[in-house]
mmCIF file of C-alpha atoms in Angstrom:
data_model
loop_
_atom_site.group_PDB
_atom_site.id
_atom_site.type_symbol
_atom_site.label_atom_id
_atom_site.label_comp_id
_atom_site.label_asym_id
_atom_site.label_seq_id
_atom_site.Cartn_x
_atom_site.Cartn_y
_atom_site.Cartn_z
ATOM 1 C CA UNK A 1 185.202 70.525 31.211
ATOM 2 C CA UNK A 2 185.615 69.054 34.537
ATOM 3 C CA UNK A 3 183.638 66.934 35.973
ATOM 4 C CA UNK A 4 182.662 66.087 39.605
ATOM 5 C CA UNK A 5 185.328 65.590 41.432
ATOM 6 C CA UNK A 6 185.545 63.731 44.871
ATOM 7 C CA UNK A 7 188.257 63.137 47.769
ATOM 8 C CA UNK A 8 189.455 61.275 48.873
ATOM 9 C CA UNK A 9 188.997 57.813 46.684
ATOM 10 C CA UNK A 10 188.759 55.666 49.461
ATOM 11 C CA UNK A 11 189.390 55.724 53.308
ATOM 12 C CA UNK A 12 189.329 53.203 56.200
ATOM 13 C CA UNK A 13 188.286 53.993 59.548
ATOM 14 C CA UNK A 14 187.375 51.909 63.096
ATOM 15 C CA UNK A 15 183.841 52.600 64.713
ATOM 16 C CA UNK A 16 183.554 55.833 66.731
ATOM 17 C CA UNK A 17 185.723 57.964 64.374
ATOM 18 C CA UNK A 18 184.880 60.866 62.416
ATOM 19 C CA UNK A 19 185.219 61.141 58.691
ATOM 20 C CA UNK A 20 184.718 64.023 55.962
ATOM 21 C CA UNK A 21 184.575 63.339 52.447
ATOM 22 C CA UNK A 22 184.989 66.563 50.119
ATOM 23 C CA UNK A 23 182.998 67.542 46.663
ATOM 24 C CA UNK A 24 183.825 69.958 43.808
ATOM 25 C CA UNK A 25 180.727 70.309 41.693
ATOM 26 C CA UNK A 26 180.605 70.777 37.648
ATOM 27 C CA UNK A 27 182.176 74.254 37.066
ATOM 28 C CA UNK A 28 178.614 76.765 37.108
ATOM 29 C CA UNK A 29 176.577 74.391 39.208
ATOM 30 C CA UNK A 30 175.609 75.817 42.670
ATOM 31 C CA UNK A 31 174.002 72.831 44.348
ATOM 32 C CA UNK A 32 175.388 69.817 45.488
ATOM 33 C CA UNK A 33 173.599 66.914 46.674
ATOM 34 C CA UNK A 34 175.156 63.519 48.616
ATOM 35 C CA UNK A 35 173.880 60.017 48.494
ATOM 36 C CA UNK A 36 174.797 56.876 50.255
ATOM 37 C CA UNK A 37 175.287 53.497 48.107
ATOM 38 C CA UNK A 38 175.710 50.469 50.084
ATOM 39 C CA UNK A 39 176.294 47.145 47.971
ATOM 40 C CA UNK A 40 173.470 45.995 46.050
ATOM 41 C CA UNK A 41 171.322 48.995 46.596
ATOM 42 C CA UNK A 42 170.864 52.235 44.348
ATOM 43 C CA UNK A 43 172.048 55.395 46.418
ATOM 44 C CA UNK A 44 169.898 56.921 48.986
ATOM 45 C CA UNK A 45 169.959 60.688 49.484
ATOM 46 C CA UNK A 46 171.340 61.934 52.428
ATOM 47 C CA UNK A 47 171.374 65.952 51.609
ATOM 48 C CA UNK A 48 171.140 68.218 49.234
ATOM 49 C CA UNK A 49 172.369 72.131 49.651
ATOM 50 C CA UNK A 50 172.037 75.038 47.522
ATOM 51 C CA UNK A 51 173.600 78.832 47.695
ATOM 52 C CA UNK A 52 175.160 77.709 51.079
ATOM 53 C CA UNK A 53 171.507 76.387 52.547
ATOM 54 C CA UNK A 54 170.065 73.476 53.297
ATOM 55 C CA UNK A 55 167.849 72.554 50.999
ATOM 56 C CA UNK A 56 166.416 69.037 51.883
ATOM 57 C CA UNK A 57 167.626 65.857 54.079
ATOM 58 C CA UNK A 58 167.112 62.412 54.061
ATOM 59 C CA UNK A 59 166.371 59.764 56.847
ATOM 60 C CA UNK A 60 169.297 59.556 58.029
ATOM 61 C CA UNK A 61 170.588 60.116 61.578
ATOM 62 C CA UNK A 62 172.339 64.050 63.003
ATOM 63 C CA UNK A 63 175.779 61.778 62.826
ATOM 64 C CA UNK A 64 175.647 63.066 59.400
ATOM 65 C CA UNK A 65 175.950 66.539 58.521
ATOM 66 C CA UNK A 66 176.935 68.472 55.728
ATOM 67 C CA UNK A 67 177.946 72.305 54.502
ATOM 68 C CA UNK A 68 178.650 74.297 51.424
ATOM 69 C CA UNK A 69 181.011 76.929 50.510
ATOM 70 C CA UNK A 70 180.959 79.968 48.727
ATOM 71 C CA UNK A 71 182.603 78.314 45.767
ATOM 72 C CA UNK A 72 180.168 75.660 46.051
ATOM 73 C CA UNK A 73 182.379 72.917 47.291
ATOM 74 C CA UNK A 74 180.947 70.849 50.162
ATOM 75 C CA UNK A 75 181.734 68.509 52.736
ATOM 76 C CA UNK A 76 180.160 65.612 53.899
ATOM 77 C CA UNK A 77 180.669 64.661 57.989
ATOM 78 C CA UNK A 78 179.847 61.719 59.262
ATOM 79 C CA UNK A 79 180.705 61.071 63.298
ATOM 80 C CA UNK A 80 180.915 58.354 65.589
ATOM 81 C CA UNK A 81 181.240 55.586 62.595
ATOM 82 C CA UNK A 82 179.221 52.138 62.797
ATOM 83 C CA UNK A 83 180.297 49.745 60.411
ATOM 84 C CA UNK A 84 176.748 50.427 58.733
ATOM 85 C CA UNK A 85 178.443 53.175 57.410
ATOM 86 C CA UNK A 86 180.462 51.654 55.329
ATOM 87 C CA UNK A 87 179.494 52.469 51.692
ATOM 88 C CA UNK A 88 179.972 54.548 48.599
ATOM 89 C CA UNK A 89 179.502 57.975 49.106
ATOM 90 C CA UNK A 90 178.016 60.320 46.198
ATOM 91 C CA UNK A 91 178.066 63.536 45.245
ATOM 92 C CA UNK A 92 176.284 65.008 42.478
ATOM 93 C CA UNK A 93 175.432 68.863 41.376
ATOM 94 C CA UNK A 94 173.410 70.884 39.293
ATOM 95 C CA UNK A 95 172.093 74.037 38.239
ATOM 96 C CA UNK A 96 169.410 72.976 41.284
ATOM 97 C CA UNK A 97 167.030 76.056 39.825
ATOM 98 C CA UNK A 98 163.751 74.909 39.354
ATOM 99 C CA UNK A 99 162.747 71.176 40.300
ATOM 100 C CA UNK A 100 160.847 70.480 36.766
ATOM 101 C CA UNK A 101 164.760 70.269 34.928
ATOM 102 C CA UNK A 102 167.257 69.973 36.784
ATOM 103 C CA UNK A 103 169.451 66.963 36.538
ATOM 104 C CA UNK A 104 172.396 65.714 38.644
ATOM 105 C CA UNK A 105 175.754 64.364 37.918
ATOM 106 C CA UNK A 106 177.838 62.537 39.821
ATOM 107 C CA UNK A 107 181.248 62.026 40.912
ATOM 108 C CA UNK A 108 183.212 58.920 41.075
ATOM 109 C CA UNK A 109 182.230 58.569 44.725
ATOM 110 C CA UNK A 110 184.749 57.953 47.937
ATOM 111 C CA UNK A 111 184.618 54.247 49.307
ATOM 112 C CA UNK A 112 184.314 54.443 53.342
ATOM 113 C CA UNK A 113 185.302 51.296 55.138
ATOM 114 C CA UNK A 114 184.728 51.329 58.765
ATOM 115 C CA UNK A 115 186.465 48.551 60.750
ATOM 116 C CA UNK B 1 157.374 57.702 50.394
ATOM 117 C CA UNK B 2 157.645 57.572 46.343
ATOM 118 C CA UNK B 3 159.777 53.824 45.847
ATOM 119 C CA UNK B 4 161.484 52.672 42.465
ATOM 120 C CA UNK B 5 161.168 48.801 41.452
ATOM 121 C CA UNK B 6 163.270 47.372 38.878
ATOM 122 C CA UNK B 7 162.104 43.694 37.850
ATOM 123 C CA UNK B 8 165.619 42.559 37.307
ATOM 124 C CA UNK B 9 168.542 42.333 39.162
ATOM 125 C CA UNK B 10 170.659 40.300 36.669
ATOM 126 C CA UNK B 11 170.597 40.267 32.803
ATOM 127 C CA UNK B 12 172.436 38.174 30.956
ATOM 128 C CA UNK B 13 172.040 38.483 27.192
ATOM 129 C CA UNK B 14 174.052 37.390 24.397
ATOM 130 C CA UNK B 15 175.821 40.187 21.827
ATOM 131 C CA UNK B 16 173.086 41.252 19.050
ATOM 132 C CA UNK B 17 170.015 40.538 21.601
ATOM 133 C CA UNK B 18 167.588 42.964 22.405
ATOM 134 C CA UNK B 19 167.252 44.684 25.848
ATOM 135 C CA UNK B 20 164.177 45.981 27.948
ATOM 136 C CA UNK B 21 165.040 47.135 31.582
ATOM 137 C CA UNK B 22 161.671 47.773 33.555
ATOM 138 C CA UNK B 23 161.203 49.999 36.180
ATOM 139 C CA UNK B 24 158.069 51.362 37.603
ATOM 140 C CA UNK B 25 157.189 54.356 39.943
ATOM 141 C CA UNK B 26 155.078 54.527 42.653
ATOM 142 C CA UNK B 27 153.704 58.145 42.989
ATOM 143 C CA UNK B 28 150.553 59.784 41.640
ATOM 144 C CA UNK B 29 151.440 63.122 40.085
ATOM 145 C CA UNK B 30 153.851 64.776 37.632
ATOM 146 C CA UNK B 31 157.696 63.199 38.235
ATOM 147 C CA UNK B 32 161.090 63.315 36.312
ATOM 148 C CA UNK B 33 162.446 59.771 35.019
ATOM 149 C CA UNK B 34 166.081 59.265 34.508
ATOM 150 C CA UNK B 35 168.293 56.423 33.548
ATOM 151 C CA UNK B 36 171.618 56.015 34.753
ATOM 152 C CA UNK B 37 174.577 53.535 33.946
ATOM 153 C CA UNK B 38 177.964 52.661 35.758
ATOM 154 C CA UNK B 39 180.365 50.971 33.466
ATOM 155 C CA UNK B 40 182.843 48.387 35.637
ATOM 156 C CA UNK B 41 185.168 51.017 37.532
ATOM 157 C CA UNK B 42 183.526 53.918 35.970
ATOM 158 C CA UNK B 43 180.705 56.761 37.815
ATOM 159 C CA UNK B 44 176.907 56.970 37.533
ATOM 160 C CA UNK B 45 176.922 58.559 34.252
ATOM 161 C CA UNK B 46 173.310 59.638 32.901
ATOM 162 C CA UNK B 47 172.236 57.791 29.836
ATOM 163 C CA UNK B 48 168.545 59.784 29.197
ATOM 164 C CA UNK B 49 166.092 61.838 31.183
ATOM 165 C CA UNK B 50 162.413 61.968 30.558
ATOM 166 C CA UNK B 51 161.022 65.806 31.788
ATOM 167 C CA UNK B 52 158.016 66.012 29.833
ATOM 168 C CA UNK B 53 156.876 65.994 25.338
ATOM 169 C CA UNK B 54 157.319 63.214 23.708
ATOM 170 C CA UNK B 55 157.170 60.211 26.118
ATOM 171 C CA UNK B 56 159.681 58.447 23.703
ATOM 172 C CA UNK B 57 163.039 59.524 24.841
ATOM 173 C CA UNK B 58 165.952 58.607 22.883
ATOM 174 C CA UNK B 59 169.237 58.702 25.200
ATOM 175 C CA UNK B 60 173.491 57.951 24.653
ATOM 176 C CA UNK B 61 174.938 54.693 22.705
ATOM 177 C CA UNK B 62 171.489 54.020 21.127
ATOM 178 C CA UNK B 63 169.190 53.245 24.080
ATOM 179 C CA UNK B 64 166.232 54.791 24.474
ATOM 180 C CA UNK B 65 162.875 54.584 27.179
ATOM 181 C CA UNK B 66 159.187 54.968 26.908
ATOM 182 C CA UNK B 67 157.416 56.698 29.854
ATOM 183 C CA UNK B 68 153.911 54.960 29.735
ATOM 184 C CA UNK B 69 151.812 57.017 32.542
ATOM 185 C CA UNK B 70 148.840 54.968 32.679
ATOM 186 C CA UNK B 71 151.448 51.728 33.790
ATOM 187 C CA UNK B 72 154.159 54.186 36.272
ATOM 188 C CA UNK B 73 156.907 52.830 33.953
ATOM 189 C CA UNK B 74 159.796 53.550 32.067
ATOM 190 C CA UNK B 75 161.579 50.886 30.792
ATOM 191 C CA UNK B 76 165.107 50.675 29.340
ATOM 192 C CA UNK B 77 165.472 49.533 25.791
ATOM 193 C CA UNK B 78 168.127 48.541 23.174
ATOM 194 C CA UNK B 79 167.609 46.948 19.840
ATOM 195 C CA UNK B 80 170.824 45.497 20.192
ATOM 196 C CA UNK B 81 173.307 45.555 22.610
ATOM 197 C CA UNK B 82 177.069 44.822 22.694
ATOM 198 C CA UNK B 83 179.437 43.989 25.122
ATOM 199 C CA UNK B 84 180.516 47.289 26.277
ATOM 200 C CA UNK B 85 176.705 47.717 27.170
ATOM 201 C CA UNK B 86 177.941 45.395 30.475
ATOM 202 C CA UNK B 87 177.056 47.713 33.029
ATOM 203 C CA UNK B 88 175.304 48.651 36.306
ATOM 204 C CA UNK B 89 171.538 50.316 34.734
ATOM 205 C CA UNK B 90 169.782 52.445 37.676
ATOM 206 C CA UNK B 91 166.448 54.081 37.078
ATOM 207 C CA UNK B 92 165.528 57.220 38.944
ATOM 208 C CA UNK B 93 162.589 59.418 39.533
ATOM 209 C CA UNK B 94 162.078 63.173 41.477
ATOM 210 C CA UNK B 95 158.776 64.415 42.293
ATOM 211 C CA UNK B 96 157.871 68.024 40.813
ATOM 212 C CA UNK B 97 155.300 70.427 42.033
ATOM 213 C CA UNK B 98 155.561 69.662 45.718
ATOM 214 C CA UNK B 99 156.048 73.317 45.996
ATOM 215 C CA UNK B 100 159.605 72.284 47.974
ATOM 216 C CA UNK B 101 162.044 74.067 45.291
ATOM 217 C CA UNK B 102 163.925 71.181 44.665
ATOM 218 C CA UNK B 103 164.103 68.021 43.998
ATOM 219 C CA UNK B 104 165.906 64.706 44.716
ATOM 220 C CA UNK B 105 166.468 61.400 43.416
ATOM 221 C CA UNK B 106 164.785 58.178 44.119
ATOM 222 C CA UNK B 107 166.674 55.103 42.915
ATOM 223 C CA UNK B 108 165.870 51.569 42.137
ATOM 224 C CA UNK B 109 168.033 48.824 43.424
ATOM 225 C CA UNK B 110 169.719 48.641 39.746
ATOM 226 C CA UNK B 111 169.998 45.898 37.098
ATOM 227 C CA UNK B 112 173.038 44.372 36.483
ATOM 228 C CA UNK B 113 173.960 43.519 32.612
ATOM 229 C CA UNK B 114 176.396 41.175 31.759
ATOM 230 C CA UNK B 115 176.239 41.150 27.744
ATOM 231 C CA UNK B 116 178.456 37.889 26.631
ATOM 232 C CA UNK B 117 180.648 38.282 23.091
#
């Protein structure tokens, strides 16, 4: 079976652009959550979405924003890049019913670089 | 805010040594504990996940972690590693019964293995 996917791999961008990064969850999954890795740090959540909604968010600023489809897809957006930005971005899904057992897997992640 | 420690932030052990990873939990009521490893060029793949039973929780490639409530922790362990066991080890935790309907993951910082031949 297929796992997470992610796209692109990696991507460079200069400060004030706009970026989205796309995820393809584990084939019978319906949520997807995103995290943010920067180097030397374990990855922060950003979002998480479930059946289309918007499940939860993490501290991070209304730059980001995210969506999910009705194949359970989703897309990451991130505007007006700062170079803080720059990181590994994760996605990981699961069967997100019921908080007590669900686990998350993860993709291979998309490397942003913002110049 | 719930927050993940790990002790270590570099291992380096020798083929045939043992391994303990510690990581501890800061939060007061019932949580989830995973492990997670990244191989060099690899994803986070999960290696075991403690939801609750038996607090002895035997994972992939022969590691497994003990979830001692009374200390917050769950530490890593391997009786004997190898060098494929080089790797990136992250623990995790989500909080259950916050009545949210779902959960998320807090990480540690990770522990970086370098196992030597």
């Amino acid at each position: 079976d297929a796992g997470v996917t992610q796209s692109p791999t990696h991507l460079i961008k200069t400060r004030g652009q706009q970026v989205t990064l796309r995820c393809s969850p584990i084939s019978g999954h319906k949520s997807v959550s995103w995290y943010q890795q920067v180097l030397g740090q374990g990855p922060q959540f950003i979002f998480q979405y479930y059946e289309k909604e918007e499940r939860g968010r993490g501290n991070f600023p209304d730059r980001f924003s995210a969506r999910q489809f009705p194949n359970y897809s989703s897309e990451l957006n991130v505007n007006a890049l700062l170079l803080g930005d720059s990181a590994l971005y994760l996605c990981a899904s699961s069967f997100g019913q019921g908080e007590s057992t669900d686990t998350q897997y993860f993709g291979p992640g998309t490397r942003l670089t913002v110049l | 805010a719930q927050s993940v420690s790990q002790h270590n932030h570099h291992v380096i052990l020798s083929e045939a040594a043992s391994l303990e990873l510690g990581c501890n939990y800061s939060y007061g009521g019932t949580v989830n504990l995973f492990w997670y490893v990244q191989y060099p060029g690899q994803h986070l793949q999960l290696l075991l996940k403690y939801f609750s039973g038996d607090p002895l929780v035997k994972g992939i490639k022969g590691f497994e972690a003990e979830f001692i409530k009374s200390k917050f922790s769950f530490n890593l362990r391997k009786p004997s590693v190898q060098w494929s066991d080089t790797a990136e080890y992250f623990c995790a935790v989500t909080l259950v019964g916050l009545n949210s309907g779902y959960s998320t993951l807090t990480f540690g910082k990770g522990t970086m293995l370098l196992v030597s031949p």
